[in-house]
């Protein structure tokens, strides 16, 4: 009997119907450079252990940096005791899964000095004279994550995750701008091959934005590029399909299952199997990832579920139970969420607009699922006049209401791109996600502006 | 333990800093006006910063007994780092105020006591026929050590707790909460329950250029979004701030004075997380920019004293941020300010603060809670509107400042009436 099994049995003899033990061994490296200086060269080693139990129908959780499993199980039971629920989770079959993130260049085999030199040297700064400051951040997380539970299941994921940010600041006279470009994925050091291009393009856009005009505020037709379309999908649809929010009566998509909520051209999927930053082969409850259709031909057909919400709604879990840390509560979260390809041409979208905007990129967004109100920011865009793309504009915010805007997606392109990723915050927890979309046209959206 | 680490490290480098933190936490999640989930646990960690010939290295671990590996790693990193000629020394010691950071009554609460405390608040909300859709309570009781080669040698026991709730009545939602080092009073709860009534039957208003009265919550969020990055001495030095070379210049209305003081407010401290004594720093005085925020590294570069704004956990080196923020109060009551508005808007909360452009001051945010004012009277709550403008321009055109400072987490600010901003409505 393994050490894990011993303490699972211990929990069961104390009356738990389910015990889940987890362990994360993490090694992080952070390199931050500003101009030619190294401002951070940090290394962290973390070990975290957690026990989650289902005791008399309620979950309880305990965690520590020490692997005192008996104490963790006792504390988890104490946590569960204070809650009165009647949850029943579906029994699963015994399983052993060893997952390893594919890497071409193992980051642990490149020494820190070489990594640091590579980061400093990225980008042809001399070609961009208006750049006054250039910050680069490299984050590497090597994680060994194990889950074992009462059903005889054991999951181990040896993961390598790399994120890189390039933030360029430009200045000309009294005008100042900055432009942040980033990429992140489950991968090895090989993904830094894109570093040069990312750094140069952040400097290029920071310079170009100095000359960009402000947008005019008001209601306009807009075209969103793949990145902005992706964040639209995430904010305006994804969050409102999370089953915990539906159960809390704070989602406008409650009581909408099976109903037509969007234009028939719209199909939206959440899929943890996609090899992006949002990749989640098994969720934090050991549920295998699979594609979940959220919207099909404009109809809402599924919510995103964890074990607990699935138990309450009496449906199958969807593999979306996630927690930021072992110390965090598991709740339904997105993985990789995207709009499927349609068959509209980008040129036709542009030529259909008399006065509007083509908006690109994103600085992130936010949604209030109860009111159905969202806001997100593009990073830049172009003014469209009489069916033609005109001058560059500084990225405005877009605001709208979920139920009003979904029927207004009138055109869906056939050029789907899934972004490598970003971070999504909910209930104080941040998790890795990806999103994507083809170009989409929205007939009317509220555009913020300074004019 | 700290002595063992010190003895091991001191001969291996030119200067060092040891940061050790150990805390226990209880977290209570709320859903549908009931306690939904409880977790409890502990966390501990050691962060080591060393300097060898102006080369800096940092390493951290949760395995404190294995501190030698962590120290050796920090030294290895320092040796392969580039020389940083700007580094002078770690934080220096000083006279510390004796602010209370540990509340025994909070520390001694059992998990059941925390549970009962939350239930008593939920009962009040239930009696007002209001639902708490979501929320959380977290308590942390910890010990921290900071020790460095410049003579900083500090040990603290501390307590922190925070309570957040999302209220819903009918289809009107409103968020609130309280935080502090002692047992929470949650004294804004009744006010929050009353606001819910006023937010019923929201209407769309038409696009309008008009005076805007930002209440203290909105002001706190805007100040945080636009000032924390720009005031960082490090960002100024790296040319990543719009306040570079602006020291001594009058940039805003003379009604605007901005102060940072880590020793006061809801989370008072005696020192920052490098060990620099906390105190008052006037950042903007009557519209004139007079000081930046510093940690020890950036302060040494500008040949000034650190303002005690270096914050960190054990797993990272310090970053500069606000501690507790104060805006000087004015001389008009909130009611007087409202009655002075001919046609305008009161903003209670907005959404999307992280999307603003803090370098240029430009923003366009969705108004989540606000009211239309006509001839000095609140007419109706508004929906589907944005507030757009340039925050630095708004601060040049302040009409009135409220005569009291209201607490909103680490911010203590009055409401401010701005002469003119743009509402994008229907």
PDB file of N, CA, C and O in Angstrom, chain B residues 157-204:
ATOM      1  N   UNK B 157       4.388  39.487  14.849  1.00  0.00           N
ATOM      2  CA  UNK B 157       3.224  38.612  14.757  1.00  0.00           C
ATOM      3  C   UNK B 157       2.130  39.506  14.204  1.00  0.00           C
ATOM      4  O   UNK B 157       2.006  40.666  14.621  1.00  0.00           O
ATOM      5  N   UNK B 158       1.361  39.007  13.240  1.00  0.00           N
ATOM      6  CA  UNK B 158       0.351  39.868  12.632  1.00  0.00           C
ATOM      7  C   UNK B 158      -0.960  39.116  12.403  1.00  0.00           C
ATOM      8  O   UNK B 158      -0.988  37.881  12.350  1.00  0.00           O
ATOM      9  N   UNK B 159      -2.019  39.899  12.279  1.00  0.00           N
ATOM     10  CA  UNK B 159      -3.328  39.329  11.931  1.00  0.00           C
ATOM     11  C   UNK B 159      -3.931  40.153  10.782  1.00  0.00           C
ATOM     12  O   UNK B 159      -3.708  41.361  10.685  1.00  0.00           O
ATOM     13  N   UNK B 160      -4.660  39.475   9.922  1.00  0.00           N
ATOM     14  CA  UNK B 160      -5.355  40.127   8.805  1.00  0.00           C
ATOM     15  C   UNK B 160      -6.671  39.395   8.607  1.00  0.00           C
ATOM     16  O   UNK B 160      -6.710  38.164   8.703  1.00  0.00           O
ATOM     17  N   UNK B 161      -7.730  40.115   8.341  1.00  0.00           N
ATOM     18  CA  UNK B 161      -8.934  39.445   7.843  1.00  0.00           C
ATOM     19  C   UNK B 161      -9.707  40.314   6.892  1.00  0.00           C
ATOM     20  O   UNK B 161      -9.633  41.551   6.929  1.00  0.00           O
ATOM     21  N   UNK B 162     -10.419  39.637   5.994  1.00  0.00           N
ATOM     22  CA  UNK B 162     -11.111  40.327   4.910  1.00  0.00           C
ATOM     23  C   UNK B 162     -12.446  39.643   4.640  1.00  0.00           C
ATOM     24  O   UNK B 162     -12.526  38.412   4.676  1.00  0.00           O
ATOM     25  N   UNK B 163     -13.473  40.435   4.407  1.00  0.00           N
ATOM     26  CA  UNK B 163     -14.810  39.898   4.153  1.00  0.00           C
ATOM     27  C   UNK B 163     -15.383  40.619   2.925  1.00  0.00           C
ATOM     28  O   UNK B 163     -15.403  41.849   2.885  1.00  0.00           O
ATOM     29  N   UNK B 164     -15.775  39.861   1.919  1.00  0.00           N
ATOM     30  CA  UNK B 164     -16.380  40.444   0.716  1.00  0.00           C
ATOM     31  C   UNK B 164     -17.736  39.815   0.487  1.00  0.00           C
ATOM     32  O   UNK B 164     -17.889  38.618   0.705  1.00  0.00           O
ATOM     33  N   UNK B 165     -18.688  40.615   0.039  1.00  0.00           N
ATOM     34  CA  UNK B 165     -20.002  40.053  -0.277  1.00  0.00           C
ATOM     35  C   UNK B 165     -20.577  40.688  -1.541  1.00  0.00           C
ATOM     36  O   UNK B 165     -20.295  41.839  -1.856  1.00  0.00           O
ATOM     37  N   UNK B 166     -21.344  39.869  -2.265  1.00  0.00           N
ATOM     38  CA  UNK B 166     -22.054  40.359  -3.455  1.00  0.00           C
ATOM     39  C   UNK B 166     -23.539  40.263  -3.143  1.00  0.00           C
ATOM     40  O   UNK B 166     -24.077  39.168  -2.976  1.00  0.00           O
ATOM     41  N   UNK B 167     -24.190  41.418  -3.026  1.00  0.00           N
ATOM     42  CA  UNK B 167     -25.607  41.450  -2.656  1.00  0.00           C
ATOM     43  C   UNK B 167     -26.484  41.462  -3.896  1.00  0.00           C
ATOM     44  O   UNK B 167     -26.092  42.017  -4.930  1.00  0.00           O
ATOM     45  N   UNK B 168     -27.667  40.852  -3.771  1.00  0.00           N
ATOM     46  CA  UNK B 168     -28.615  40.888  -4.888  1.00  0.00           C
ATOM     47  C   UNK B 168     -30.033  40.989  -4.332  1.00  0.00           C
ATOM     48  O   UNK B 168     -30.446  40.219  -3.468  1.00  0.00           O
ATOM     49  N   UNK B 169     -30.770  41.972  -4.845  1.00  0.00           N
ATOM     50  CA  UNK B 169     -32.188  42.079  -4.497  1.00  0.00           C
ATOM     51  C   UNK B 169     -32.936  42.305  -5.797  1.00  0.00           C
ATOM     52  O   UNK B 169     -32.665  43.273  -6.507  1.00  0.00           O
ATOM     53  N   UNK B 170     -33.877  41.417  -6.106  1.00  0.00           N
ATOM     54  CA  UNK B 170     -34.534  41.492  -7.416  1.00  0.00           C
ATOM     55  C   UNK B 170     -33.458  41.286  -8.461  1.00  0.00           C
ATOM     56  O   UNK B 170     -32.728  40.296  -8.416  1.00  0.00           O
ATOM     57  N   UNK B 171     -33.321  42.238  -9.362  1.00  0.00           N
ATOM     58  CA  UNK B 171     -32.232  42.096 -10.331  1.00  0.00           C
ATOM     59  C   UNK B 171     -31.135  43.144 -10.123  1.00  0.00           C
ATOM     60  O   UNK B 171     -30.371  43.448 -11.018  1.00  0.00           O
ATOM     61  N   UNK B 172     -31.101  43.708  -8.907  1.00  0.00           N
ATOM     62  CA  UNK B 172     -30.083  44.724  -8.615  1.00  0.00           C
ATOM     63  C   UNK B 172     -28.986  44.141  -7.733  1.00  0.00           C
ATOM     64  O   UNK B 172     -29.272  43.571  -6.672  1.00  0.00           O
ATOM     65  N   UNK B 173     -27.751  44.271  -8.195  1.00  0.00           N
ATOM     66  CA  UNK B 173     -26.619  43.750  -7.438  1.00  0.00           C
ATOM     67  C   UNK B 173     -25.747  44.870  -6.901  1.00  0.00           C
ATOM     68  O   UNK B 173     -25.724  45.975  -7.446  1.00  0.00           O
ATOM     69  N   UNK B 174     -25.038  44.594  -5.814  1.00  0.00           N
ATOM     70  CA  UNK B 174     -24.116  45.582  -5.251  1.00  0.00           C
ATOM     71  C   UNK B 174     -23.064  44.852  -4.422  1.00  0.00           C
ATOM     72  O   UNK B 174     -23.392  43.967  -3.639  1.00  0.00           O
ATOM     73  N   UNK B 175     -21.793  45.204  -4.614  1.00  0.00           N
ATOM     74  CA  UNK B 175     -20.704  44.528  -3.895  1.00  0.00           C
ATOM     75  C   UNK B 175     -20.186  45.389  -2.748  1.00  0.00           C
ATOM     76  O   UNK B 175     -20.148  46.613  -2.862  1.00  0.00           O
ATOM     77  N   UNK B 176     -19.764  44.730  -1.699  1.00  0.00           N
ATOM     78  CA  UNK B 176     -19.180  45.468  -0.581  1.00  0.00           C
ATOM     79  C   UNK B 176     -18.292  44.566   0.241  1.00  0.00           C
ATOM     80  O   UNK B 176     -18.055  43.413  -0.113  1.00  0.00           O
ATOM     81  N   UNK B 177     -17.824  45.113   1.368  1.00  0.00           N
ATOM     82  CA  UNK B 177     -16.982  44.300   2.235  1.00  0.00           C
ATOM     83  C   UNK B 177     -16.260  45.138   3.257  1.00  0.00           C
ATOM     84  O   UNK B 177     -16.481  46.340   3.375  1.00  0.00           O
ATOM     85  N   UNK B 178     -15.392  44.467   3.996  1.00  0.00           N
ATOM     86  CA  UNK B 178     -14.606  45.160   5.016  1.00  0.00           C
ATOM     87  C   UNK B 178     -13.303  44.379   5.194  1.00  0.00           C
ATOM     88  O   UNK B 178     -13.232  43.184   4.891  1.00  0.00           O
ATOM     89  N   UNK B 179     -12.285  45.070   5.674  1.00  0.00           N
ATOM     90  CA  UNK B 179     -11.017  44.392   5.916  1.00  0.00           C
ATOM     91  C   UNK B 179     -10.254  45.124   6.998  1.00  0.00           C
ATOM     92  O   UNK B 179     -10.504  46.301   7.250  1.00  0.00           O
ATOM     93  N   UNK B 180      -9.369  44.425   7.648  1.00  0.00           N
ATOM     94  CA  UNK B 180      -8.576  45.056   8.699  1.00  0.00           C
ATOM     95  C   UNK B 180      -7.779  44.039   9.481  1.00  0.00           C
ATOM     96  O   UNK B 180      -7.755  42.856   9.144  1.00  0.00           O
ATOM     97  N   UNK B 181      -7.133  44.509  10.526  1.00  0.00           N
ATOM     98  CA  UNK B 181      -6.288  43.622  11.342  1.00  0.00           C
ATOM     99  C   UNK B 181      -7.034  43.059  12.548  1.00  0.00           C
ATOM    100  O   UNK B 181      -6.649  42.042  13.095  1.00  0.00           O
ATOM    101  N   UNK B 182      -8.100  43.743  12.976  1.00  0.00           N
ATOM    102  CA  UNK B 182      -8.871  43.274  14.130  1.00  0.00           C
ATOM    103  C   UNK B 182     -10.211  42.717  13.676  1.00  0.00           C
ATOM    104  O   UNK B 182     -10.483  42.647  12.477  1.00  0.00           O
ATOM    105  N   UNK B 183     -11.064  42.308  14.633  1.00  0.00           N
ATOM    106  CA  UNK B 183     -12.386  41.781  14.283  1.00  0.00           C
ATOM    107  C   UNK B 183     -13.159  42.860  13.522  1.00  0.00           C
ATOM    108  O   UNK B 183     -13.205  44.019  13.938  1.00  0.00           O
ATOM    109  N   UNK B 184     -13.762  42.474  12.417  1.00  0.00           N
ATOM    110  CA  UNK B 184     -14.363  43.458  11.515  1.00  0.00           C
ATOM    111  C   UNK B 184     -15.711  43.955  12.031  1.00  0.00           C
ATOM    112  O   UNK B 184     -16.492  43.186  12.586  1.00  0.00           O
ATOM    113  N   UNK B 185     -15.961  45.238  11.785  1.00  0.00           N
ATOM    114  CA  UNK B 185     -17.256  45.799  12.187  1.00  0.00           C
ATOM    115  C   UNK B 185     -18.255  45.678  11.033  1.00  0.00           C
ATOM    116  O   UNK B 185     -19.451  45.690  11.235  1.00  0.00           O
ATOM    117  N   UNK B 186     -17.759  45.607   9.809  1.00  0.00           N
ATOM    118  CA  UNK B 186     -18.608  45.567   8.608  1.00  0.00           C
ATOM    119  C   UNK B 186     -19.615  46.717   8.685  1.00  0.00           C
ATOM    120  O   UNK B 186     -20.815  46.551   8.456  1.00  0.00           O
ATOM    121  N   UNK B 187     -19.115  47.907   9.018  1.00  0.00           N
ATOM    122  CA  UNK B 187     -20.010  49.032   9.293  1.00  0.00           C
ATOM    123  C   UNK B 187     -20.656  49.655   8.055  1.00  0.00           C
ATOM    124  O   UNK B 187     -21.533  50.485   8.174  1.00  0.00           O
ATOM    125  N   UNK B 188     -20.215  49.244   6.869  1.00  0.00           N
ATOM    126  CA  UNK B 188     -20.833  49.784   5.657  1.00  0.00           C
ATOM    127  C   UNK B 188     -22.010  48.917   5.184  1.00  0.00           C
ATOM    128  O   UNK B 188     -22.660  49.240   4.206  1.00  0.00           O
ATOM    129  N   UNK B 189     -22.262  47.803   5.901  1.00  0.00           N
ATOM    130  CA  UNK B 189     -23.277  46.863   5.427  1.00  0.00           C
ATOM    131  C   UNK B 189     -24.662  47.509   5.311  1.00  0.00           C
ATOM    132  O   UNK B 189     -25.337  47.362   4.282  1.00  0.00           O
ATOM    133  N   UNK B 190     -25.087  48.260   6.339  1.00  0.00           N
ATOM    134  CA  UNK B 190     -26.411  48.883   6.285  1.00  0.00           C
ATOM    135  C   UNK B 190     -26.526  49.865   5.130  1.00  0.00           C
ATOM    136  O   UNK B 190     -27.535  49.914   4.427  1.00  0.00           O
ATOM    137  N   UNK B 191     -25.449  50.647   4.945  1.00  0.00           N
ATOM    138  CA  UNK B 191     -25.406  51.608   3.834  1.00  0.00           C
ATOM    139  C   UNK B 191     -25.541  50.870   2.495  1.00  0.00           C
ATOM    140  O   UNK B 191     -26.304  51.269   1.623  1.00  0.00           O
ATOM    141  N   UNK B 192     -24.820  49.736   2.367  1.00  0.00           N
ATOM    142  CA  UNK B 192     -24.865  48.957   1.124  1.00  0.00           C
ATOM    143  C   UNK B 192     -26.268  48.401   0.877  1.00  0.00           C
ATOM    144  O   UNK B 192     -26.749  48.369  -0.254  1.00  0.00           O
ATOM    145  N   UNK B 193     -26.932  47.958   1.963  1.00  0.00           N
ATOM    146  CA  UNK B 193     -28.288  47.419   1.818  1.00  0.00           C
ATOM    147  C   UNK B 193     -29.259  48.520   1.376  1.00  0.00           C
ATOM    148  O   UNK B 193     -30.174  48.283   0.585  1.00  0.00           O
ATOM    149  N   UNK B 194     -29.022  49.738   1.863  1.00  0.00           N
ATOM    150  CA  UNK B 194     -29.887  50.867   1.458  1.00  0.00           C
ATOM    151  C   UNK B 194     -29.680  51.248   0.001  1.00  0.00           C
ATOM    152  O   UNK B 194     -30.630  51.588  -0.709  1.00  0.00           O
ATOM    153  N   UNK B 195     -28.412  51.195  -0.462  1.00  0.00           N
ATOM    154  CA  UNK B 195     -28.119  51.566  -1.854  1.00  0.00           C
ATOM    155  C   UNK B 195     -28.884  50.664  -2.825  1.00  0.00           C
ATOM    156  O   UNK B 195     -29.376  51.118  -3.849  1.00  0.00           O
ATOM    157  N   UNK B 196     -29.028  49.373  -2.453  1.00  0.00           N
ATOM    158  CA  UNK B 196     -29.744  48.426  -3.323  1.00  0.00           C
ATOM    159  C   UNK B 196     -31.134  48.940  -3.683  1.00  0.00           C
ATOM    160  O   UNK B 196     -31.606  48.787  -4.814  1.00  0.00           O
ATOM    161  N   UNK B 197     -31.806  49.526  -2.685  1.00  0.00           N
ATOM    162  CA  UNK B 197     -33.156  50.066  -2.915  1.00  0.00           C
ATOM    163  C   UNK B 197     -33.110  51.195  -3.944  1.00  0.00           C
ATOM    164  O   UNK B 197     -33.961  51.292  -4.816  1.00  0.00           O
ATOM    165  N   UNK B 198     -32.089  52.037  -3.798  1.00  0.00           N
ATOM    166  CA  UNK B 198     -31.988  53.211  -4.685  1.00  0.00           C
ATOM    167  C   UNK B 198     -31.625  52.838  -6.117  1.00  0.00           C
ATOM    168  O   UNK B 198     -31.796  53.636  -7.028  1.00  0.00           O
ATOM    169  N   UNK B 199     -31.068  51.625  -6.288  1.00  0.00           N
ATOM    170  CA  UNK B 199     -30.604  51.240  -7.632  1.00  0.00           C
ATOM    171  C   UNK B 199     -31.690  50.524  -8.455  1.00  0.00           C
ATOM    172  O   UNK B 199     -31.436  50.075  -9.564  1.00  0.00           O
ATOM    173  N   UNK B 200     -32.898  50.425  -7.893  1.00  0.00           N
ATOM    174  CA  UNK B 200     -34.001  49.765  -8.616  1.00  0.00           C
ATOM    175  C   UNK B 200     -34.411  50.596  -9.828  1.00  0.00           C
ATOM    176  O   UNK B 200     -34.333  51.824  -9.799  1.00  0.00           O
ATOM    177  N   UNK B 201     -34.890  49.940 -10.872  1.00  0.00           N
ATOM    178  CA  UNK B 201     -35.413  50.605 -12.068  1.00  0.00           C
ATOM    179  C   UNK B 201     -34.408  51.528 -12.755  1.00  0.00           C
ATOM    180  O   UNK B 201     -34.632  52.719 -12.910  1.00  0.00           O
ATOM    181  N   UNK B 202     -33.279  50.941 -13.140  1.00  0.00           N
ATOM    182  CA  UNK B 202     -32.258  51.718 -13.856  1.00  0.00           C
ATOM    183  C   UNK B 202     -32.771  52.124 -15.228  1.00  0.00           C
ATOM    184  O   UNK B 202     -33.527  51.374 -15.853  1.00  0.00           O
ATOM    185  N   UNK B 203     -32.345  53.299 -15.688  1.00  0.00           N
ATOM    186  CA  UNK B 203     -32.754  53.758 -17.024  1.00  0.00           C
ATOM    187  C   UNK B 203     -31.521  54.122 -17.849  1.00  0.00           C
ATOM    188  O   UNK B 203     -30.476  54.461 -17.289  1.00  0.00           O
ATOM    189  N   UNK B 204     -31.725  54.117 -19.152  1.00  0.00           N
ATOM    190  CA  UNK B 204     -30.651  54.537 -20.057  1.00  0.00           C
ATOM    191  C   UNK B 204     -30.726  56.054 -20.180  1.00  0.00           C
ATOM    192  O   UNK B 204     -31.814  56.609 -20.253  1.00  0.00           O
TER     193      UNK B 204
END
